[in-house]
Coordinates of C-alpha atoms and ligand atoms in Angstrom, one line a residue:
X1 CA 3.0 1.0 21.2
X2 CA 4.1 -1.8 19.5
X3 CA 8.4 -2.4 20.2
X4 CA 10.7 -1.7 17.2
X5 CA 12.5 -4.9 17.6
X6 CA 9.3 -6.9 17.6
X7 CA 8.5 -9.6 15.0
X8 CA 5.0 -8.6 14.2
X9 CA 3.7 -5.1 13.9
X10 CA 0.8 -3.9 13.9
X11 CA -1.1 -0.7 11.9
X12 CA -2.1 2.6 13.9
X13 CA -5.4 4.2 13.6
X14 CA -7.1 6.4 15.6
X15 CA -3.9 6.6 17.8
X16 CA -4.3 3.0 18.7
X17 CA -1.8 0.3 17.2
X18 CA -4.0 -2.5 16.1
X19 CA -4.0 -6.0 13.6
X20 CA -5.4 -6.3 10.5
X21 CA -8.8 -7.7 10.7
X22 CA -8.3 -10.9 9.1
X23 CA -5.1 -11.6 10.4
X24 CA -3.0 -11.8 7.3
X25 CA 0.5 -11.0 7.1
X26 CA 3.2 -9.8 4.8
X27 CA 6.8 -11.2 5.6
X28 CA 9.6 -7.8 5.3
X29 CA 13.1 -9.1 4.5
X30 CA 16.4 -8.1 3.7
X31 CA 17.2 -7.8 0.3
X32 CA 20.6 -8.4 0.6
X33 CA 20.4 -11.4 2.4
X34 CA 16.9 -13.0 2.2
X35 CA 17.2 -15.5 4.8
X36 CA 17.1 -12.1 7.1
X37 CA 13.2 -12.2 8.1
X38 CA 13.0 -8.6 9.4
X39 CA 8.9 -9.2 10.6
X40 CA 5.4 -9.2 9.6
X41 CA 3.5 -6.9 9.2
X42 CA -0.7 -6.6 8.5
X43 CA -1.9 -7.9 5.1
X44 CA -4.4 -5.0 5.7
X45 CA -7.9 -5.4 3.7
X46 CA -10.1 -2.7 2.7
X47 CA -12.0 -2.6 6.0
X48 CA -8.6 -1.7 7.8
X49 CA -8.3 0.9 5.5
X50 CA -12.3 2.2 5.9
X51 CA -11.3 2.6 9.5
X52 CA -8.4 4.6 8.7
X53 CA -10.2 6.6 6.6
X54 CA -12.7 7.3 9.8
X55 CA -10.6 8.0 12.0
X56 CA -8.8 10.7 9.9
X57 CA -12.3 12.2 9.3
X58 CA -13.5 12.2 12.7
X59 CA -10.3 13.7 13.6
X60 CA -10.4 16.3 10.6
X61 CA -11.7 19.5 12.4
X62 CA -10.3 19.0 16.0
X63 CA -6.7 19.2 13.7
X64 CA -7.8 22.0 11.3
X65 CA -8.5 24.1 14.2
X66 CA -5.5 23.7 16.0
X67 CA -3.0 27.1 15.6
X68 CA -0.5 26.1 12.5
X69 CA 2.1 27.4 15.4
X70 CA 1.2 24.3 17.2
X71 CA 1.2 22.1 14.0
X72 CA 4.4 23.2 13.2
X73 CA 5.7 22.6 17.1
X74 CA 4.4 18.7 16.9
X75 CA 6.8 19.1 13.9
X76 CA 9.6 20.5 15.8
X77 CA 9.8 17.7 18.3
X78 CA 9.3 14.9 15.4
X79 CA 12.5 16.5 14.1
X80 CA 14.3 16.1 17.2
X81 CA 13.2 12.9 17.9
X82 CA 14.3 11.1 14.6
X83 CA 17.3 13.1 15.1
X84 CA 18.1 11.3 17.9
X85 CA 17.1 8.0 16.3
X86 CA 19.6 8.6 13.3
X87 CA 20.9 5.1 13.6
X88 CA 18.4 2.9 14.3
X89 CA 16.3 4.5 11.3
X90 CA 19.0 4.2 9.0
X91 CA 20.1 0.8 9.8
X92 CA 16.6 -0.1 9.5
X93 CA 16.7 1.3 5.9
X94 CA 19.3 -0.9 5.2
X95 CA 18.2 -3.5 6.3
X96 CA 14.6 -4.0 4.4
X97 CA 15.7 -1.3 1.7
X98 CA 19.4 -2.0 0.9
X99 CA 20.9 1.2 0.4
X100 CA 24.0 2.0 2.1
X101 CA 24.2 2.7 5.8
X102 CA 25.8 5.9 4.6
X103 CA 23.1 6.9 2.1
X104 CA 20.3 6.0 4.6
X105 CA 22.1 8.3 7.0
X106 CA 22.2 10.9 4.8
X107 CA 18.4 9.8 4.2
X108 CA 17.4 10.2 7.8
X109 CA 19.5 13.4 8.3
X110 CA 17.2 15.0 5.0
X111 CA 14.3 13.4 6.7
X112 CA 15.1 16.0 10.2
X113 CA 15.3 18.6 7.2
X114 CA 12.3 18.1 6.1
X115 CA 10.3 18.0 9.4
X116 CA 12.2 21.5 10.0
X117 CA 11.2 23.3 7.5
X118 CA 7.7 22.4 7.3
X119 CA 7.8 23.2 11.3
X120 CA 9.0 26.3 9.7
X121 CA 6.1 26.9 7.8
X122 CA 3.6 26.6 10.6
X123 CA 4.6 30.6 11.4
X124 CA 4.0 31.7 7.4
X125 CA 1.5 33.6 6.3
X126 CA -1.9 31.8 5.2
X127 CA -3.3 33.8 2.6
X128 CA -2.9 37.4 1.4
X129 CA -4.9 40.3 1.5
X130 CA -6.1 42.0 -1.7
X131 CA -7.2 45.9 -2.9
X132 CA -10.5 45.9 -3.2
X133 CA -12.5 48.1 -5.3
X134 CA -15.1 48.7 -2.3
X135 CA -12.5 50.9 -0.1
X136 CA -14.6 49.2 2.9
X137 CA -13.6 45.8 2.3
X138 CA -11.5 44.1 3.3
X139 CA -10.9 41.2 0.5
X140 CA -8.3 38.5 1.8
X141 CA -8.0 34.6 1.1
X142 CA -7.1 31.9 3.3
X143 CA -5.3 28.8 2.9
X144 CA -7.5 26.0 4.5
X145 CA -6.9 22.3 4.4
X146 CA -7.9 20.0 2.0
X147 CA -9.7 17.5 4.9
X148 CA -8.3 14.3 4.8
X149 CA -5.1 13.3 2.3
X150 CA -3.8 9.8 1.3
X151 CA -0.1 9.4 1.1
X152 CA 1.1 6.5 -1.2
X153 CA 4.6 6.4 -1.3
X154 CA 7.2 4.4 -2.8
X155 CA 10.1 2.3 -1.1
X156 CA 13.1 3.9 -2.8
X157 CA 13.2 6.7 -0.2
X158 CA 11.2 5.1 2.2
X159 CA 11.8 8.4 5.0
X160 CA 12.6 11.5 3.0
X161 CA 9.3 10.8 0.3
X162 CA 6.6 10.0 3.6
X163 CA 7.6 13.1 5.1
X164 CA 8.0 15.1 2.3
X165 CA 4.4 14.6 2.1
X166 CA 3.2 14.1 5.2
X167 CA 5.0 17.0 7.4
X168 CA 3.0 19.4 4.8
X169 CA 0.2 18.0 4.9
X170 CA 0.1 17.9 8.7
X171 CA 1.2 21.3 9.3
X172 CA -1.3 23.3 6.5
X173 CA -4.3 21.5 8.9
X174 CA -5.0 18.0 6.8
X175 CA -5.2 14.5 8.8
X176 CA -3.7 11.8 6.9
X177 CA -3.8 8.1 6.2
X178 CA -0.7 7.0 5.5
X179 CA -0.3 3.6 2.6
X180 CA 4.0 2.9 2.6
X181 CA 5.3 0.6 -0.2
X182 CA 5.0 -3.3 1.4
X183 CA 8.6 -3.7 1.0
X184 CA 9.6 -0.7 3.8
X185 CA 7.0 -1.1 6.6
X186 CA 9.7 -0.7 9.3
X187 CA 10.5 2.7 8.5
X188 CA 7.5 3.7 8.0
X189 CA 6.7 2.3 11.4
X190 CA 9.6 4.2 12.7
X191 CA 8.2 7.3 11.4
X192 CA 4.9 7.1 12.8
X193 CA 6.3 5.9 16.1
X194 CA 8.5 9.3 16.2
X195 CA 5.1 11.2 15.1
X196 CA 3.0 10.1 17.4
X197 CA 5.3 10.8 20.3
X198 CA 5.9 14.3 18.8
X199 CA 2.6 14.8 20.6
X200 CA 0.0 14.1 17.2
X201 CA -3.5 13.9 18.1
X202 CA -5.4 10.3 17.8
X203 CA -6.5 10.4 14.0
X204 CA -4.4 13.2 12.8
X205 CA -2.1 10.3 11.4
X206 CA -2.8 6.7 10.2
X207 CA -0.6 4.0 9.2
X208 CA -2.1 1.6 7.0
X209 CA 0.1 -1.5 5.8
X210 CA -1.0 -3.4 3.1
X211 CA -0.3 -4.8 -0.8
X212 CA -1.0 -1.8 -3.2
X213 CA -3.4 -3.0 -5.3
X214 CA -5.5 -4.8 -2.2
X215 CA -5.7 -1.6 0.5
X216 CA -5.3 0.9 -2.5
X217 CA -8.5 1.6 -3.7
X218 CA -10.2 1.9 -0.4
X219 CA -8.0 5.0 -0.3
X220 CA -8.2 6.2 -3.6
X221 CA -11.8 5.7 -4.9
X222 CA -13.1 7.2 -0.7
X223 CA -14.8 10.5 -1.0
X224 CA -14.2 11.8 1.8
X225 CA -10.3 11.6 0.9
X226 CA -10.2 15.0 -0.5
X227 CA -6.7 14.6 -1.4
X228 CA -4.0 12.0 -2.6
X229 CA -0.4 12.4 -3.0
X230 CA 1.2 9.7 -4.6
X231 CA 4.9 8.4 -5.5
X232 CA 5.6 5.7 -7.5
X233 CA 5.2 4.3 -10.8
X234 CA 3.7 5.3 -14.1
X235 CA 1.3 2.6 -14.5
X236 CA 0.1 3.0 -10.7
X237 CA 0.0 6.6 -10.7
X238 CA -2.7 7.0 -14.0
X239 CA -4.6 4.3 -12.2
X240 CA -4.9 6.1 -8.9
X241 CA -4.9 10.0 -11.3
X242 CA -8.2 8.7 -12.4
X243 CA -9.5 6.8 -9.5
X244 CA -9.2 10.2 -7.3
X245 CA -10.1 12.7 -10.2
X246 CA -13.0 10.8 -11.6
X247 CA -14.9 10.8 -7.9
X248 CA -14.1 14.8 -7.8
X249 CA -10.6 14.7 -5.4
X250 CA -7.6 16.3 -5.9
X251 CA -4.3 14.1 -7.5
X252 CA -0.5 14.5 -6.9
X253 CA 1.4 12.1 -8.9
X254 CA 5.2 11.8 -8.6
X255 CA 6.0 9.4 -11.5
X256 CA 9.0 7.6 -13.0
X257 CA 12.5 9.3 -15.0
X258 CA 14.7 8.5 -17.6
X259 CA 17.3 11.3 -16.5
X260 CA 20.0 12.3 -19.3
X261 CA 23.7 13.8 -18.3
X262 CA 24.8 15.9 -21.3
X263 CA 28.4 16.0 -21.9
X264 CA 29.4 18.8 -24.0
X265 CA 33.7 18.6 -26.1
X266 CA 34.4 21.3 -23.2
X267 CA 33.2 19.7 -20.2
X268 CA 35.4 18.7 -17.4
X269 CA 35.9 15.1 -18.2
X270 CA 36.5 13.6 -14.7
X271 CA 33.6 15.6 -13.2
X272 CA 31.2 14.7 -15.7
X273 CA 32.2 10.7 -15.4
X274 CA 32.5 11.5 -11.3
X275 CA 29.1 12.4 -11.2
X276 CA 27.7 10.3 -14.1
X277 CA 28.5 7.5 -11.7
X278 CA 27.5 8.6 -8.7
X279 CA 24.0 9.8 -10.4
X280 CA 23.6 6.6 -12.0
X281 CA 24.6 4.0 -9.2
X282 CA 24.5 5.1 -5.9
X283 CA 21.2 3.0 -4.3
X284 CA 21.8 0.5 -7.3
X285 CA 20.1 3.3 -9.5
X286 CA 16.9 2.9 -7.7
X287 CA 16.1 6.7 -7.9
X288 CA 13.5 8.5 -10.0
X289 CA 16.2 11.0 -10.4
X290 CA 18.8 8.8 -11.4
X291 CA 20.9 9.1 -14.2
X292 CA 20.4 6.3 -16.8
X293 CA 21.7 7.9 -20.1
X294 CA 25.0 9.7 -20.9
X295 CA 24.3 11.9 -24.2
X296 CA 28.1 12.6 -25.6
X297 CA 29.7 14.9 -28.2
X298 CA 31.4 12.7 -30.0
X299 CA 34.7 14.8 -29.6
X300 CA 34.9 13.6 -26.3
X301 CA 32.7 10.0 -26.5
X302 CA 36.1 7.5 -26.4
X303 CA 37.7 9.3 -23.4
X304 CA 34.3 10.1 -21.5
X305 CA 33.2 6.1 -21.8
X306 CA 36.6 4.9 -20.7
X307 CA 36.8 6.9 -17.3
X308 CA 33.1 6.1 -16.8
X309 CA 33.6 2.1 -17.4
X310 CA 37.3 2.3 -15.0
X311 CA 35.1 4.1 -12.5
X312 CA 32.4 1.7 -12.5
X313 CA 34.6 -1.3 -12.6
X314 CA 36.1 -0.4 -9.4
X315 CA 32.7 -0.3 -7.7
X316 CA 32.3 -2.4 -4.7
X317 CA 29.3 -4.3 -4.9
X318 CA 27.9 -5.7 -1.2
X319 CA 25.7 -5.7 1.8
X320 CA 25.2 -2.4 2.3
X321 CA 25.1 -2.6 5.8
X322 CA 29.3 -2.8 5.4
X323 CA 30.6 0.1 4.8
X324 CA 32.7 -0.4 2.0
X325 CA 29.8 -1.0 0.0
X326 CA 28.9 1.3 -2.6
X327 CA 26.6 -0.2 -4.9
X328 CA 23.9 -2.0 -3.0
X329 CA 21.8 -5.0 -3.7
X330 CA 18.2 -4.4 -5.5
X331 CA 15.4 -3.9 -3.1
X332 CA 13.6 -7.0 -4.2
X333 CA 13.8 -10.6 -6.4
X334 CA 11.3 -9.0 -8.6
X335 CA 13.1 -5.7 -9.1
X336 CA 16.1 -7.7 -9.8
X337 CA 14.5 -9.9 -12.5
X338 CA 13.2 -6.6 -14.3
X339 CA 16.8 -5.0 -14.6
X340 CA 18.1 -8.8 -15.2
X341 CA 15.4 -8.7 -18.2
X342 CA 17.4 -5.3 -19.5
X343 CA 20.5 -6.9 -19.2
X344 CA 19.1 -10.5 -21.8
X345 CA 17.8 -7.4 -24.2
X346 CA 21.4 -5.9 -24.4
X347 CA 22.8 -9.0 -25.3
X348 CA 20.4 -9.9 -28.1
X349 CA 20.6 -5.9 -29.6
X350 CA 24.5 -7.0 -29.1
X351 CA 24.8 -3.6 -27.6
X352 CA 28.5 -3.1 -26.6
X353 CA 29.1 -3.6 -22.7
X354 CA 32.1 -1.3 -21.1
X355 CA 31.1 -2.8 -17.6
X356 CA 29.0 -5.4 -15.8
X357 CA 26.6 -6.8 -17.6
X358 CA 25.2 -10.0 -15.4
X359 CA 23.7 -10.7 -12.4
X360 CA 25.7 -11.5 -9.0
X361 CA 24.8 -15.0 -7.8
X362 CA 27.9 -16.6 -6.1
X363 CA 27.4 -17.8 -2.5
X364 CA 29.3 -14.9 -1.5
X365 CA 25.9 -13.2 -1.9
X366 CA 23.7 -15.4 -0.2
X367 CA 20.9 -15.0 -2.5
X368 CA 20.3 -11.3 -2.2
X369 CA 19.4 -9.4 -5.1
X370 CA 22.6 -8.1 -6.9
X371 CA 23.7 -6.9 -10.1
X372 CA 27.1 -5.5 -11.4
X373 CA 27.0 -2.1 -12.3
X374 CA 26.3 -1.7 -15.7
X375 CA 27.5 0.6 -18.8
X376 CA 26.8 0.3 -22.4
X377 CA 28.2 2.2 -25.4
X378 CA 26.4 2.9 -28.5
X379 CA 23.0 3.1 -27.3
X380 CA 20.6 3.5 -30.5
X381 CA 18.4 6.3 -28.8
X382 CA 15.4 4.7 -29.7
X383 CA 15.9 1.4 -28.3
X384 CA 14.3 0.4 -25.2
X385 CA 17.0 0.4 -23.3
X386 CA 17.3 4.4 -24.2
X387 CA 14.2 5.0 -23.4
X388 CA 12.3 3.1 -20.8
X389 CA 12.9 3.4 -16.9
X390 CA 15.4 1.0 -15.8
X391 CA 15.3 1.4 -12.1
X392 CA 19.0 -0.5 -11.4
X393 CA 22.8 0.5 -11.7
X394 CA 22.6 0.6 -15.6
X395 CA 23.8 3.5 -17.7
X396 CA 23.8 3.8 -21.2
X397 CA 26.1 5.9 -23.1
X398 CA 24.7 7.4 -26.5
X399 CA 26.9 9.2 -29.4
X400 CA 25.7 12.9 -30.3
X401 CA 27.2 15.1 -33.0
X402 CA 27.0 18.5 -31.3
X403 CA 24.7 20.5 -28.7
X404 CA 21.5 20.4 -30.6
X405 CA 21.8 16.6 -31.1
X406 CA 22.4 16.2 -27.9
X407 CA 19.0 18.0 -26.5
X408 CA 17.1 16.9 -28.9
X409 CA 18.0 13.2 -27.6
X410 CA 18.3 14.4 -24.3
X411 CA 14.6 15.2 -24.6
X412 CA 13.2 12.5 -26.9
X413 CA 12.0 10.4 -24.0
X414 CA 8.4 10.4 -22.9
X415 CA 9.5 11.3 -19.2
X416 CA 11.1 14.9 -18.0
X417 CA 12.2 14.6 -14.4
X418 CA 15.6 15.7 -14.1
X419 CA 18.6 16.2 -16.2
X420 CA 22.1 17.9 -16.5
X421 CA 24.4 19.1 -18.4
X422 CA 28.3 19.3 -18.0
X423 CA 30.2 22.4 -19.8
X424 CA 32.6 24.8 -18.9
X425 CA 30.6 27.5 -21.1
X426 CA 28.4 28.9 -19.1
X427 CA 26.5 30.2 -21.9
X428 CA 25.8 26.7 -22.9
X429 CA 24.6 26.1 -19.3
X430 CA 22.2 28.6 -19.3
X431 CA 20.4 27.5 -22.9
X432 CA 20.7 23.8 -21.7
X433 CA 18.7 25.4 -18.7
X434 CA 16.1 26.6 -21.4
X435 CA 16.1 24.0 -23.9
X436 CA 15.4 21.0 -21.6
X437 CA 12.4 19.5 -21.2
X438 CA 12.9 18.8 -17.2
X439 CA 11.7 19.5 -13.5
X440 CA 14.7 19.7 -12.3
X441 CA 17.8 21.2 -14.2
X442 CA 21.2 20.9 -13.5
X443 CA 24.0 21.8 -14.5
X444 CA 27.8 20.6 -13.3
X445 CA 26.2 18.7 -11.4
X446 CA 24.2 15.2 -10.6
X447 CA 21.0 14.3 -11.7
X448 CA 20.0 13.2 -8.3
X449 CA 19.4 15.1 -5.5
X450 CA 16.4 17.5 -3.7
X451 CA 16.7 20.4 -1.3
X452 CA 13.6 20.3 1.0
X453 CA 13.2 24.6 0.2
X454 CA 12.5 24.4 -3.2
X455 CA 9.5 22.5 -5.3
X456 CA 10.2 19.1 -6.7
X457 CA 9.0 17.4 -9.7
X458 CA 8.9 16.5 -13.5
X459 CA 7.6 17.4 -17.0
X460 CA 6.0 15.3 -19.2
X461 CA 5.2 11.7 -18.6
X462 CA 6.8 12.6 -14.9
X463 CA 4.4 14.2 -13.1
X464 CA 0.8 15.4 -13.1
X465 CA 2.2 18.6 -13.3
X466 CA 2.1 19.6 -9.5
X467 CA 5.5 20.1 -7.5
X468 CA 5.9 18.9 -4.3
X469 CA 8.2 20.5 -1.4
X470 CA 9.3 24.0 -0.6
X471 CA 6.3 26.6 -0.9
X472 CA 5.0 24.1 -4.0
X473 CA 3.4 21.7 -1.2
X474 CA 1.0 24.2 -0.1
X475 CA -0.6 24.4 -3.6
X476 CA -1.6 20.9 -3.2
X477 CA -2.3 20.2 0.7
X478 CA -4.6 23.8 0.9
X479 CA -7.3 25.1 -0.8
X480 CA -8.4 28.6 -1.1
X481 CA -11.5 30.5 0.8
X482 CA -11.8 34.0 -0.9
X483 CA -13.8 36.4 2.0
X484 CA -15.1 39.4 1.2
X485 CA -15.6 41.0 4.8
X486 CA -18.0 44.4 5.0
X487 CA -18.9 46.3 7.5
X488 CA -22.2 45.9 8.8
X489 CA -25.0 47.6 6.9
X490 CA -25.4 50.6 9.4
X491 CA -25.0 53.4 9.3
X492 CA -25.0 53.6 5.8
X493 CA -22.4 55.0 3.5
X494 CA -22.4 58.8 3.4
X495 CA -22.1 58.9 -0.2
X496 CA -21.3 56.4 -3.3
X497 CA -17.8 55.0 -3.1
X498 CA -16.1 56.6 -6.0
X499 CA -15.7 53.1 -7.7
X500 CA -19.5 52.4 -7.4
X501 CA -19.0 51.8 -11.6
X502 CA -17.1 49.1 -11.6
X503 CA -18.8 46.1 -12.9
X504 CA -17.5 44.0 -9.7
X505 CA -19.3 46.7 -7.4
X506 CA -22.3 46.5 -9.4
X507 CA -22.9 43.2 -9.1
X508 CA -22.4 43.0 -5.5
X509 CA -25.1 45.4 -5.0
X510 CA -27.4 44.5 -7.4
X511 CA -27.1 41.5 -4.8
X512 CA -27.7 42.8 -1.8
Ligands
LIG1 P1 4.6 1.4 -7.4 O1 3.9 2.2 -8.3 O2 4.6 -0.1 -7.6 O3 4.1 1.5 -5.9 C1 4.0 2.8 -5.2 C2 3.0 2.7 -4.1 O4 1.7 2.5 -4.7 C3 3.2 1.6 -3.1 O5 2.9 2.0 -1.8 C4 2.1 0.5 -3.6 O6 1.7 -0.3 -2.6 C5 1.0 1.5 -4.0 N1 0.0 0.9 -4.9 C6 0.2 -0.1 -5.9 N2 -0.9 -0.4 -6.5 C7 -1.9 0.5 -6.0 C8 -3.2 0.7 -6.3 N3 -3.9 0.0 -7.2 N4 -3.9 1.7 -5.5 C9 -3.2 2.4 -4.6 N5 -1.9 2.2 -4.3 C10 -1.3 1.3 -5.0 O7 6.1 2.0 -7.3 P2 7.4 1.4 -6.6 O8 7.9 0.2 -7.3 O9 7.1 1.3 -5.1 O10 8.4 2.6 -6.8 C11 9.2 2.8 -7.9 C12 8.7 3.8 -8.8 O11 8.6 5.0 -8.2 C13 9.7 4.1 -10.0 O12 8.9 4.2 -11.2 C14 10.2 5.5 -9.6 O13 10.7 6.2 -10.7 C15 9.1 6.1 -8.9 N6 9.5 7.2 -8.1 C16 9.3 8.5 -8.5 C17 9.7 9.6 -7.7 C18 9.4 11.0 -8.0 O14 9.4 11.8 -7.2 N7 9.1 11.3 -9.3 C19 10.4 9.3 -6.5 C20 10.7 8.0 -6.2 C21 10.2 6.9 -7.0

């Protein structure tokens, strides 16, 4: 196994940890202070990734017949294991992510959750059993795996998302070849460290490192990949939709947000900003379910905006490794020039800035990706700024006349993952809860945020209209076998079963 501290690492497949084949690398560093070379890890081609795929096949039905009681227990001691490694995971999170220590703890600590509860759901039932309208059959399904599953995840949550996808797909029976983002290989070498000493089988899990659109396709367009779950971004996520549905698989797709706070005249005005800000810039905004417009009564627009902006000025900006930091550097130079490109179109639309505005560049920030936390007023709703996925510590704050205005904006995006709405009518709460076009609905409260017990996901342009987590991830890692089981044909029935005229009889033994 290859040492956490080492400065190359290597891939793991079919239980061994091996190079890429040609030898190429990718460099991981520290976005909040590039100079920090964390290691290197394989530039893996798609011959690596054939071999992944083979090894998750040829260790397919050894896993599938294992007792999901066992499954879950491998679970069990992954859980207890990262638990113990709290620290070092999260300080490696830091380190090639840049969120705060404090949110990668709380990352890791969701991360145990989540290995919990699907160890949990190794002991739940795995089908149901059905009436059937032969009173000698017993009709029943099963859940069965899918075979194989791809896991292409992003490197905004680069523990809670793998596992969110993995731990299910392990525990319904499914081996798995595992594709992180290129900029968080260390965790997700952690993670499949902790797995593998949890007691996995060779093959059951395989770590493939690798630049998306090199390794990807090997994954994606690979028949015997019966499954793939993906995380990530719009444009990716159609690509790889079609890539696995044209050959016949089965897509997940977990896509990008453009998450509204609605602030209705009643609405407790230092909650809603409260929460506004922490929705909009804790981990520099870099969450699908972060919140990146405020939608206003205009009763309450002047006084909402100012405590927002004093809020948001008094952010500390930093390392996130110190922890007074509590906006965190961008995760890379190009993510950084994308939200820097937001910031030039603001000031040419002349929108009106209440806070930040530029990029962070003094030496006190040794070249590491920073931006100030951000927050314009007057946001015309149909600008691009309104309506396209940020992905950094910007919020912009748009005008509404009253309730009706304020869903219809609230829904006049193309995306639909999560939104909220602050009032102190809980009538209002409850038709917000109706009228919004979201996944995930809140209301008092932030836009961001999952619990690992209930299903995950978004509406429209969000999603491929699948949920992951909670019960939902068993819809996509299973399949269903429907088994009609009779008794054998002798002796014979004494007389006709009473239903013999149903049609579903009929043609069963006009079969036979
Ligand atoms: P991305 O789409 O660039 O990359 C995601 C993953 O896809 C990476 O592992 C990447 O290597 C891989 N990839 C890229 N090209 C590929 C290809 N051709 N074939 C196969 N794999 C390929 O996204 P990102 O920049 O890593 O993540 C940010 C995006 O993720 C944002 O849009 C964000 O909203 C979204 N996101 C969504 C959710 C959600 O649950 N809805 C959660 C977190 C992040």
């Amino acid at each position: 196994m290859v040492a956490t501290d080492a400065r190359t690492y290597q891939n793991y497949i079919g239980g061994e940890w091996a190079d890429g084949r040609d030898g190429g690398t990718i460099e991981n560093r520290n976005p909040a202070n590039p100079a920090d070379l964390i290691g290197l890890w394989p530039r893996s081609t798609p011959a690596d990734m054939a071999e992944a795929v083979d090894a998750a096949v040829g260790a397919a039905p050894g896993w599938a017949n294992t007792s999901a009681l066992q499954r879950g227990a491998v679970l069990l001691r992954a859980a207890a294991l990262l638990e113990a490694r709290t620290e070092e995971v999260a300080a490696a999170m830091t380190r090639e992510e840049g969120k705060t220590l404090r949110e990668a703890r709380g990352e890791t600590t969701r991360g145990v959750a989540i290995l919990r509860y699907y160890a949990g759901e190794g002991a739940q039932p795995v089908g149901e059993v059905y009436p059937s309208a032969n009173t000698r059959t017993m009709l029943y399904t099963l859940h069965v795996p899918l075979g194989v599953v791809g896991v292409i995840t992003p490197w905004n949550f680069p523990v809670a998302i793998p596992l969110w996808k993995i731990a299910p797909a392990l525990v319904y029976g499914n081996t798995v070849v595992f594709k992180p983002a290129e900029l968080t290989p260390l965790t997700a070498t952690l993670l499949t460290q902790i797995l593998e000493e949890a007691g996995l089988p060779k093959g059951a899990l395989n770590l493939v490192v690798g630049l998306g659109h090199e390794v990807g396709p090997a994954l994606t367009g690979d028949e015997r990949v019966t499954g793939v779950s993906f995380t990530g971004s719009n444009r990716v996520g159609r690509e790889i939709g079609r890539a696995v549905t044209d050959r016949g698989g089965k897509a997940q797709l977990e896509l990008g947000g453009k998450n509204p706070v609605v602030v209705l005249a009643d609405a407790d005005l230092d909650q809603a900003a409260a929460l506004t800000v922490q929705g909009a810039m804790m981990s520099a905004g870099q969450k699908c379910t972060a919140t990146s417009r405020a939608i206003v009564e205009r009763a309450v627009l002047e006084p909402f905006a100012r405590k927002v902006a004093e809020r948001v000025r008094a952010l500390v900006v930093g390392d996130g490794m110190d922890e007074r930091t509590q906006v965190s550097p961008l995760v890379s130079a190009a993510q950084r020039d994308k939200v820097v490109e937001y910031l030039d179109l603001a000031r040419q639309e002349g929108v009106e800035t209440l806070a930040g505005g530029e990029a962070l560049e003094g030496p006190e920030y040794r070249g590491g990706y920073f931006v100030q936390p951000t927050v314009y007023a007057n946001v015309r709703p149909e600008s691009r700024l309104a309506q396209e996925e940020i992905f950094g510590p910007v919020v912009g704050i748009i005008p509404a006349r009253d309730y009706d205005e304020a869903v219809t904006l609230a829904n006049g995006v193309r995306f639909g993952l999560s939104a909220s709405v602050f009032t102190r009518d809980i009538a209002k709460g409850l038709r917000f809860t109706r009228d919004i076009q979201a996944g995930i609905v809140h209301v008092n409260g932030e836009t961001a945020g999952a619990e690992p017990q209930v299903p995950f996901g978004g509406m429209k342009g969000s999603s491929s209209y699948s949920r992951e987590q909670g019960k939902a991830a068993e819809h996509f890692f299973t399949q269903i076998k429907t088994v009609y089981l009779d008794e054998p044909a002798t002796p014979a029935p004494a007389a006709p079963f009473p239903v013999a005229t149903d049609p579903t009889t009929m043609e069963r033994e006009a079969s036979e």
